[in-house]
Coordinates of C-alpha atoms and ligand atoms in Angstrom, one line a residue:
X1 CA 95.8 77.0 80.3
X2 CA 97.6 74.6 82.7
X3 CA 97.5 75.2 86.2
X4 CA 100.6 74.8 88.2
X5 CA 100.3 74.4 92.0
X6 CA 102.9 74.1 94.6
X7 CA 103.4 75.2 98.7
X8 CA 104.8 77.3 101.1
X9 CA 106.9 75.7 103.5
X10 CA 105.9 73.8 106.3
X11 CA 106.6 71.6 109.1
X12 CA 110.7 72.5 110.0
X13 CA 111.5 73.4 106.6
X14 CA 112.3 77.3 105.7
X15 CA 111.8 76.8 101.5
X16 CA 109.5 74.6 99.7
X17 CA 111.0 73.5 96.1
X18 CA 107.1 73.4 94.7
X19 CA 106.9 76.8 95.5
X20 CA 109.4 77.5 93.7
X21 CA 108.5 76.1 90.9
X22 CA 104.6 77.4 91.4
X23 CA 106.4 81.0 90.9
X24 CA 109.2 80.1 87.7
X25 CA 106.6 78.8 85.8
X26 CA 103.4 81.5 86.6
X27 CA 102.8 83.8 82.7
X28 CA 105.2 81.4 80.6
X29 CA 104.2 79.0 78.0
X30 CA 104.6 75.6 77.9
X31 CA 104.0 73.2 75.0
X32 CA 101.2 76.0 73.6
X33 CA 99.7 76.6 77.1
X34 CA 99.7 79.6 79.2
X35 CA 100.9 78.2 82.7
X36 CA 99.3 80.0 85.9
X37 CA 101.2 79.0 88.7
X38 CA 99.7 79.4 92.3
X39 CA 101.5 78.4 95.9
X40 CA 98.7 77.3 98.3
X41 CA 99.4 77.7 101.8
X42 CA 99.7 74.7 103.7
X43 CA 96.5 74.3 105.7
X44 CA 93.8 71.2 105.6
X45 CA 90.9 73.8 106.0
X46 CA 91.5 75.5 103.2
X47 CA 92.9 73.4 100.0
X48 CA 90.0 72.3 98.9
X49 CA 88.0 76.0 98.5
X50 CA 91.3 77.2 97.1
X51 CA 91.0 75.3 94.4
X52 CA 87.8 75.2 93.7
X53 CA 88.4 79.2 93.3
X54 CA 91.5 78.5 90.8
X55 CA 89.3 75.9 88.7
X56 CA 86.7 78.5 89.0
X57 CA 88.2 81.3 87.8
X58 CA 90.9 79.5 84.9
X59 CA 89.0 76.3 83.8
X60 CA 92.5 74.6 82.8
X61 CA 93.0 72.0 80.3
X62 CA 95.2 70.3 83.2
X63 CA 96.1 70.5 86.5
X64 CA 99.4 69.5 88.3
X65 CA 100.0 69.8 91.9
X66 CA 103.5 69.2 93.5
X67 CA 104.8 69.7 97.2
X68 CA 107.6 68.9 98.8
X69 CA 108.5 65.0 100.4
X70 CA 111.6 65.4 101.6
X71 CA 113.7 61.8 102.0
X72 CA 112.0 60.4 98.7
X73 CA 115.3 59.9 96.3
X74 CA 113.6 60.8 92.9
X75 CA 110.7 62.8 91.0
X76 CA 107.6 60.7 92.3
X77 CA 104.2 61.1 90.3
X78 CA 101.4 60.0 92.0
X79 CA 98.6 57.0 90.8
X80 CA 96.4 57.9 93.9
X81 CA 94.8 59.5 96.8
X82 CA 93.0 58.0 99.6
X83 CA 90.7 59.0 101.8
X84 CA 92.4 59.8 104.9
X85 CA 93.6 62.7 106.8
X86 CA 96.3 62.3 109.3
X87 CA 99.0 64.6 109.5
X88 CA 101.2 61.8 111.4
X89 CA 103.8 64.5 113.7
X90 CA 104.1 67.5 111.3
X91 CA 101.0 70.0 112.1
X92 CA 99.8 71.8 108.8
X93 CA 100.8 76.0 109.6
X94 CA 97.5 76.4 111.4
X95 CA 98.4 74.0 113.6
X96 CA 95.8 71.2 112.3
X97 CA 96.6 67.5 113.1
X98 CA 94.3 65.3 111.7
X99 CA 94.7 61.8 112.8
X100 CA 92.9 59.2 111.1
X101 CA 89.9 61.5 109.5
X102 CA 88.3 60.9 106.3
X103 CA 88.3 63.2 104.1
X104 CA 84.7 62.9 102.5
X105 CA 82.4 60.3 104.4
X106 CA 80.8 60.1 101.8
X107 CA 83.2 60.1 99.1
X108 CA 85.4 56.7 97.5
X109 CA 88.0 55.3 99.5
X110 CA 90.9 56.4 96.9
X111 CA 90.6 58.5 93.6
X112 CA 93.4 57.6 90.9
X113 CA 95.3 60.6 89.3
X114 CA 94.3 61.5 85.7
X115 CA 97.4 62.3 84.7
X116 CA 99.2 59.8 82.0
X117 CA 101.7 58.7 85.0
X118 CA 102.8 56.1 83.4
X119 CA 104.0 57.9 80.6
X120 CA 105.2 61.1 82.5
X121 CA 107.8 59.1 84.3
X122 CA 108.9 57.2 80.7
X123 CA 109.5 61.1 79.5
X124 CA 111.5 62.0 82.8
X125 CA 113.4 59.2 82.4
X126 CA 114.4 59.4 79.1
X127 CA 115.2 63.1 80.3
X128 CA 117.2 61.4 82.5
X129 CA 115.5 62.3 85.7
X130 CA 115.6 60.5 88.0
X131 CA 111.6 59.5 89.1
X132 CA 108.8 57.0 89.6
X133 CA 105.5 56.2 90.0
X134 CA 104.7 56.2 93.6
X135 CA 101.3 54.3 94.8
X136 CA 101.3 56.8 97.9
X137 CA 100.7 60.3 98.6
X138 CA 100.9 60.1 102.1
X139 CA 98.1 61.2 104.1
X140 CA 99.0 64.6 104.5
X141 CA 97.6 67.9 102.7
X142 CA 99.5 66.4 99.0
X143 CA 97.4 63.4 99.6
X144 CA 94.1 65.8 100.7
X145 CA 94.8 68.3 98.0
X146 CA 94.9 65.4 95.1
X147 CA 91.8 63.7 96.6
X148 CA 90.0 66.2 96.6
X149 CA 90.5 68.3 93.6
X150 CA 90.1 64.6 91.5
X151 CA 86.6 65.3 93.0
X152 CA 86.4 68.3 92.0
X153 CA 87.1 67.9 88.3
X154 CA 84.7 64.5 88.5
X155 CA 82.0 66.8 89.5
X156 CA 82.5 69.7 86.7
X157 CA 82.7 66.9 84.3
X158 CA 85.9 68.4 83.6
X159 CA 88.2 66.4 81.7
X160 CA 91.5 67.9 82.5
X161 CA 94.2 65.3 83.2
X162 CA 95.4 65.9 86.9
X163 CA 97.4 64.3 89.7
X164 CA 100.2 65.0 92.1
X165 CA 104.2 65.2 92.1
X166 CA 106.0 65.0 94.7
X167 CA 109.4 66.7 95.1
X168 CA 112.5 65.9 96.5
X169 CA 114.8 67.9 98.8
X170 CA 117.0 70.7 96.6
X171 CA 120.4 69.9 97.5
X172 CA 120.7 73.2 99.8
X173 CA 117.9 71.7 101.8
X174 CA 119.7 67.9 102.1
X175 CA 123.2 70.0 103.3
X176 CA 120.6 71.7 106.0
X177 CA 119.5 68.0 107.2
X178 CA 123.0 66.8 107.3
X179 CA 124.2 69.1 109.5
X180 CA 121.1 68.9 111.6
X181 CA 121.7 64.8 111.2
X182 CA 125.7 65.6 112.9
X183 CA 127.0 64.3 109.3
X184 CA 130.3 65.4 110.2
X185 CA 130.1 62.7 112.8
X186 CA 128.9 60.2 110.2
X187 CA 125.1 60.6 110.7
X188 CA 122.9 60.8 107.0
X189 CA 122.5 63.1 103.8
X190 CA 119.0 63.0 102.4
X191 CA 119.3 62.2 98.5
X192 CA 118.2 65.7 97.3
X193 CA 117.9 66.6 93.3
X194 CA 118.4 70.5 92.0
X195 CA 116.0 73.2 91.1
X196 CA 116.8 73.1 87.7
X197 CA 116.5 68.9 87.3
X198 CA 113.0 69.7 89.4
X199 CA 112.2 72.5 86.9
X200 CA 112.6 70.6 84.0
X201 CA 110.5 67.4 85.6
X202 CA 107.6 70.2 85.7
X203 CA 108.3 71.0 81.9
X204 CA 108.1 67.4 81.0
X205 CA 105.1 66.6 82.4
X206 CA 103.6 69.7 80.8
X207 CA 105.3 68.7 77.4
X208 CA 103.6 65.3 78.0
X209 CA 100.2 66.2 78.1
Ligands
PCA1 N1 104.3 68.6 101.1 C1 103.4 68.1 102.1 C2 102.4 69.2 102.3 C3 103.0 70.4 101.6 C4 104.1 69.9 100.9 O1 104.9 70.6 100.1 C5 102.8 66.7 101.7 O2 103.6 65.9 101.0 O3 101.7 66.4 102.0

Protein backbone atom coordinates (compact mmCIF):
# COMPACT_ATOMS: atom_id res chain seq x y z
CA UNK A 1 0.00 0.00 0.00
CA UNK A 2 1.01 3.69 -0.21
CA UNK A 3 0.82 5.84 2.58
CA UNK A 4 -0.57 9.26 2.12
CA UNK A 5 0.22 11.87 4.94
CA UNK A 6 -0.88 15.38 5.25
CA UNK A 7 -1.81 18.06 8.37
CA UNK A 8 -4.16 19.79 10.25
CA UNK A 9 -3.96 23.36 10.19
CA UNK A 10 -1.69 25.39 11.92
CA UNK A 11 -0.10 28.61 12.64
CA UNK A 12 -3.08 31.43 11.42
CA UNK A 13 -4.49 29.23 8.88
CA UNK A 14 -8.26 27.64 9.55
CA UNK A 15 -7.79 24.62 6.56
CA UNK A 16 -4.75 22.79 5.54
CA UNK A 17 -4.92 21.68 1.66
CA UNK A 18 -2.67 18.29 2.72
CA UNK A 19 -5.32 17.45 4.85
CA UNK A 20 -7.46 17.43 2.57
CA UNK A 21 -5.94 15.54 0.38
CA UNK A 22 -4.76 12.97 3.40
CA UNK A 23 -8.74 12.41 3.65
CA UNK A 24 -9.80 12.18 -0.51
CA UNK A 25 -7.42 9.81 -1.06
CA UNK A 26 -7.71 7.34 2.36
CA UNK A 27 -9.51 3.43 0.96
CA UNK A 28 -9.04 4.40 -2.95
CA UNK A 29 -6.66 2.81 -5.29
CA UNK A 30 -4.09 4.38 -7.10
CA UNK A 31 -1.99 2.84 -9.83
CA UNK A 32 -2.76 -0.92 -8.14
CA UNK A 33 -2.19 0.39 -4.60
CA UNK A 34 -4.45 0.65 -1.75
CA UNK A 35 -3.83 4.38 -0.51
CA UNK A 36 -4.20 4.89 3.42
CA UNK A 37 -4.24 8.35 4.00
CA UNK A 38 -3.52 9.76 7.62
CA UNK A 39 -3.53 13.78 8.79
CA UNK A 40 -0.88 14.14 11.56
CA UNK A 41 -1.39 16.78 13.85
CA UNK A 42 1.04 19.42 13.75
CA UNK A 43 3.32 19.02 16.79
CA UNK A 44 7.34 18.44 16.79
CA UNK A 45 6.98 15.97 19.81
CA UNK A 46 5.01 13.73 18.22
CA UNK A 47 5.76 13.27 14.23
CA UNK A 48 8.25 11.03 14.52
CA UNK A 49 6.33 8.16 16.96
CA UNK A 50 3.36 8.77 14.64
CA UNK A 51 4.93 7.50 12.04
CA UNK A 52 6.82 5.03 13.21
CA UNK A 53 3.18 3.65 14.32
CA UNK A 54 1.77 4.02 10.54
CA UNK A 55 5.13 2.26 9.13
CA UNK A 56 4.49 -0.12 11.84
CA UNK A 57 1.23 -1.09 11.44
CA UNK A 58 1.00 -0.78 7.12
CA UNK A 59 4.67 -1.48 5.94
CA UNK A 60 3.98 0.68 2.58
CA UNK A 61 5.64 0.15 -0.63
CA UNK A 62 5.91 4.21 -0.46
CA UNK A 63 5.44 7.00 1.54
CA UNK A 64 4.49 10.56 0.61
CA UNK A 65 4.15 13.36 3.02
CA UNK A 66 2.67 16.82 1.98
CA UNK A 67 1.77 20.01 4.13
CA UNK A 68 0.91 23.13 3.41
CA UNK A 69 3.71 26.25 2.41
CA UNK A 70 1.62 28.89 1.83
CA UNK A 71 3.43 31.81 -0.67
CA UNK A 72 5.33 28.95 -2.65
CA UNK A 73 3.72 29.52 -6.41
CA UNK A 74 3.76 25.83 -7.55
CA UNK A 75 3.63 22.03 -6.47
CA UNK A 76 7.24 21.79 -4.81
CA UNK A 77 8.75 18.20 -4.20
CA UNK A 78 11.36 18.07 -1.92
CA UNK A 79 15.30 16.66 -2.59
CA UNK A 80 16.01 17.07 1.23
CA UNK A 81 15.86 17.44 4.90
CA UNK A 82 18.24 18.89 7.24
CA UNK A 83 18.92 18.54 10.46
CA UNK A 84 17.42 21.48 12.18
CA UNK A 85 14.44 22.43 14.13
CA UNK A 86 13.45 25.97 14.26
CA UNK A 87 9.99 26.87 13.91
CA UNK A 88 11.21 30.56 12.92
CA UNK A 89 7.60 32.80 14.38
CA UNK A 90 4.84 30.19 13.76
CA UNK A 91 4.59 27.87 17.10
CA UNK A 92 3.65 24.12 16.15
CA UNK A 93 -0.33 23.69 17.99
CA UNK A 94 1.39 22.76 21.23
CA UNK A 95 2.97 25.74 21.33
CA UNK A 96 6.61 24.35 20.60
CA UNK A 97 9.25 26.84 19.10
CA UNK A 98 12.34 25.21 18.40
CA UNK A 99 14.91 27.58 17.46
CA UNK A 100 17.98 26.30 16.12
CA UNK A 101 17.76 22.47 17.57
CA UNK A 102 18.93 19.51 15.86
CA UNK A 103 16.99 17.10 15.27
CA UNK A 104 19.14 13.89 15.94
CA UNK A 105 22.73 14.74 17.44
CA UNK A 106 23.67 12.01 16.33
CA UNK A 107 22.05 11.71 13.10
CA UNK A 108 23.53 13.23 9.20
CA UNK A 109 23.31 16.76 8.65
CA UNK A 110 20.57 16.26 5.70
CA UNK A 111 18.89 13.04 4.42
CA UNK A 112 17.81 13.22 0.61
CA UNK A 113 14.16 12.21 -0.33
CA UNK A 114 13.79 8.69 -2.01
CA UNK A 115 11.31 9.63 -4.00
CA UNK A 116 12.18 9.81 -8.08
CA UNK A 117 11.78 13.83 -7.73
CA UNK A 118 13.21 14.48 -10.62
CA UNK A 119 10.82 12.54 -12.50
CA UNK A 120 7.67 13.38 -10.35
CA UNK A 121 7.96 16.94 -11.32
CA UNK A 122 8.65 15.87 -15.34
CA UNK A 123 5.03 13.92 -14.87
CA UNK A 124 3.32 17.09 -13.17
CA UNK A 125 4.52 19.08 -15.64
CA UNK A 126 3.58 17.33 -18.56
CA UNK A 127 0.20 17.32 -16.53
CA UNK A 128 0.54 20.60 -16.72
CA UNK A 129 0.97 21.47 -13.12
CA UNK A 130 2.59 23.79 -12.31
CA UNK A 131 5.75 22.45 -9.76
CA UNK A 132 9.42 22.06 -8.97
CA UNK A 133 12.02 20.60 -7.27
CA UNK A 134 12.66 22.63 -4.19
CA UNK A 135 16.19 22.10 -2.31
CA UNK A 136 14.37 23.23 1.03
CA UNK A 137 11.86 22.00 3.32
CA UNK A 138 12.19 24.61 5.63
CA UNK A 139 12.98 23.89 9.10
CA UNK A 140 9.74 23.36 10.36
CA UNK A 141 7.69 20.06 11.25
CA UNK A 142 7.57 19.28 6.92
CA UNK A 143 11.33 19.53 7.18
CA UNK A 144 11.29 17.35 10.79
CA UNK A 145 8.74 14.95 9.55
CA UNK A 146 10.86 14.11 6.14
CA UNK A 147 14.09 13.82 8.17
CA UNK A 148 13.14 11.84 10.23
CA UNK A 149 10.90 9.21 8.73
CA UNK A 150 14.00 8.94 5.80
CA UNK A 151 15.57 7.61 9.12
CA UNK A 152 13.11 5.59 9.76
CA UNK A 153 12.82 3.64 6.54
CA UNK A 154 17.02 3.64 6.52
CA UNK A 155 16.73 1.76 9.71
CA UNK A 156 13.91 -1.01 8.68
CA UNK A 157 15.94 -1.43 5.61
CA UNK A 158 12.80 -0.55 4.00
CA UNK A 159 13.05 0.35 0.59
CA UNK A 160 10.00 2.33 0.02
CA UNK A 161 10.63 5.50 -2.04
CA UNK A 162 9.64 8.55 0.20
CA UNK A 163 9.96 12.28 0.43
CA UNK A 164 7.92 15.46 0.93
CA UNK A 165 5.50 17.89 -1.12
CA UNK A 166 4.78 20.83 -0.38
CA UNK A 167 1.50 22.52 -1.17
CA UNK A 168 0.42 25.71 -2.13
CA UNK A 169 -2.44 27.98 -0.84
CA UNK A 170 -6.10 26.74 -2.39
CA UNK A 171 -7.32 29.75 -4.02
CA UNK A 172 -10.04 30.26 -1.03
CA UNK A 173 -7.05 30.49 1.29
CA UNK A 174 -5.01 33.18 -1.13
CA UNK A 175 -8.60 35.46 -1.24
CA UNK A 176 -8.35 35.07 2.81
CA UNK A 177 -4.62 36.58 2.66
CA UNK A 178 -5.64 39.28 0.34
CA UNK A 179 -8.09 40.65 2.23
CA UNK A 180 -6.01 40.26 5.40
CA UNK A 181 -3.10 41.91 2.96
CA UNK A 182 -5.87 45.26 2.42
CA UNK A 183 -5.74 44.04 -1.47
CA UNK A 184 -8.54 46.32 -2.12
CA UNK A 185 -6.09 49.02 -1.27
CA UNK A 186 -3.51 47.41 -3.58
CA UNK A 187 -1.62 45.27 -1.07
CA UNK A 188 -0.74 41.35 -2.40
CA UNK A 189 -2.57 38.02 -3.52
CA UNK A 190 -0.52 34.93 -2.64
CA UNK A 191 -0.26 32.72 -5.95
CA UNK A 192 -2.67 29.86 -4.77
CA UNK A 193 -3.40 26.52 -7.09
CA UNK A 194 -7.04 24.48 -6.61
CA UNK A 195 -7.82 21.37 -4.73
CA UNK A 196 -8.49 19.53 -7.68
CA UNK A 197 -4.82 20.67 -9.64
CA UNK A 198 -3.39 19.63 -5.85
CA UNK A 199 -5.40 16.42 -6.08
CA UNK A 200 -4.28 15.35 -9.17
CA UNK A 201 -0.30 16.37 -8.24
CA UNK A 202 -0.92 13.59 -5.36
CA UNK A 203 -2.22 11.08 -8.21
CA UNK A 204 0.76 11.68 -10.30
CA UNK A 205 3.22 11.15 -8.05
CA UNK A 206 1.50 7.99 -6.99
CA UNK A 207 1.07 7.03 -10.82
CA UNK A 208 4.90 7.73 -10.93
CA UNK A 209 6.12 5.32 -8.65
N1 LIG B 1 3.21 22.85 6.77
C1 LIG B 1 4.25 23.10 7.75
C2 LIG B 1 3.92 22.20 8.91
C3 LIG B 1 2.54 21.70 8.66
C4 LIG B 1 2.23 22.06 7.27
O1 LIG B 1 1.21 21.72 6.63
C5 LIG B 1 5.63 23.01 7.16
O2 LIG B 1 5.81 23.33 5.98
O3 LIG B 1 6.59 22.65 7.86
Amino acid sequence: MYLLTGYEPFGDHDTNPSATLAETFDGRRVAGHEVVGEVLPVVFADAADEMAALLDEHDPDAVVMSGLAGGRNGVCLERVAVNVDDAVTVPDNDDADPENERIDPDGPDARFATLPVGDCVEALLDEDIPARLSNTAGTHLCNHLTYTTLGALDARDSDAPAGFLHLPYTPPMAADKARENNAHRGGSVPPSLSIEHQRRAVETVFETL
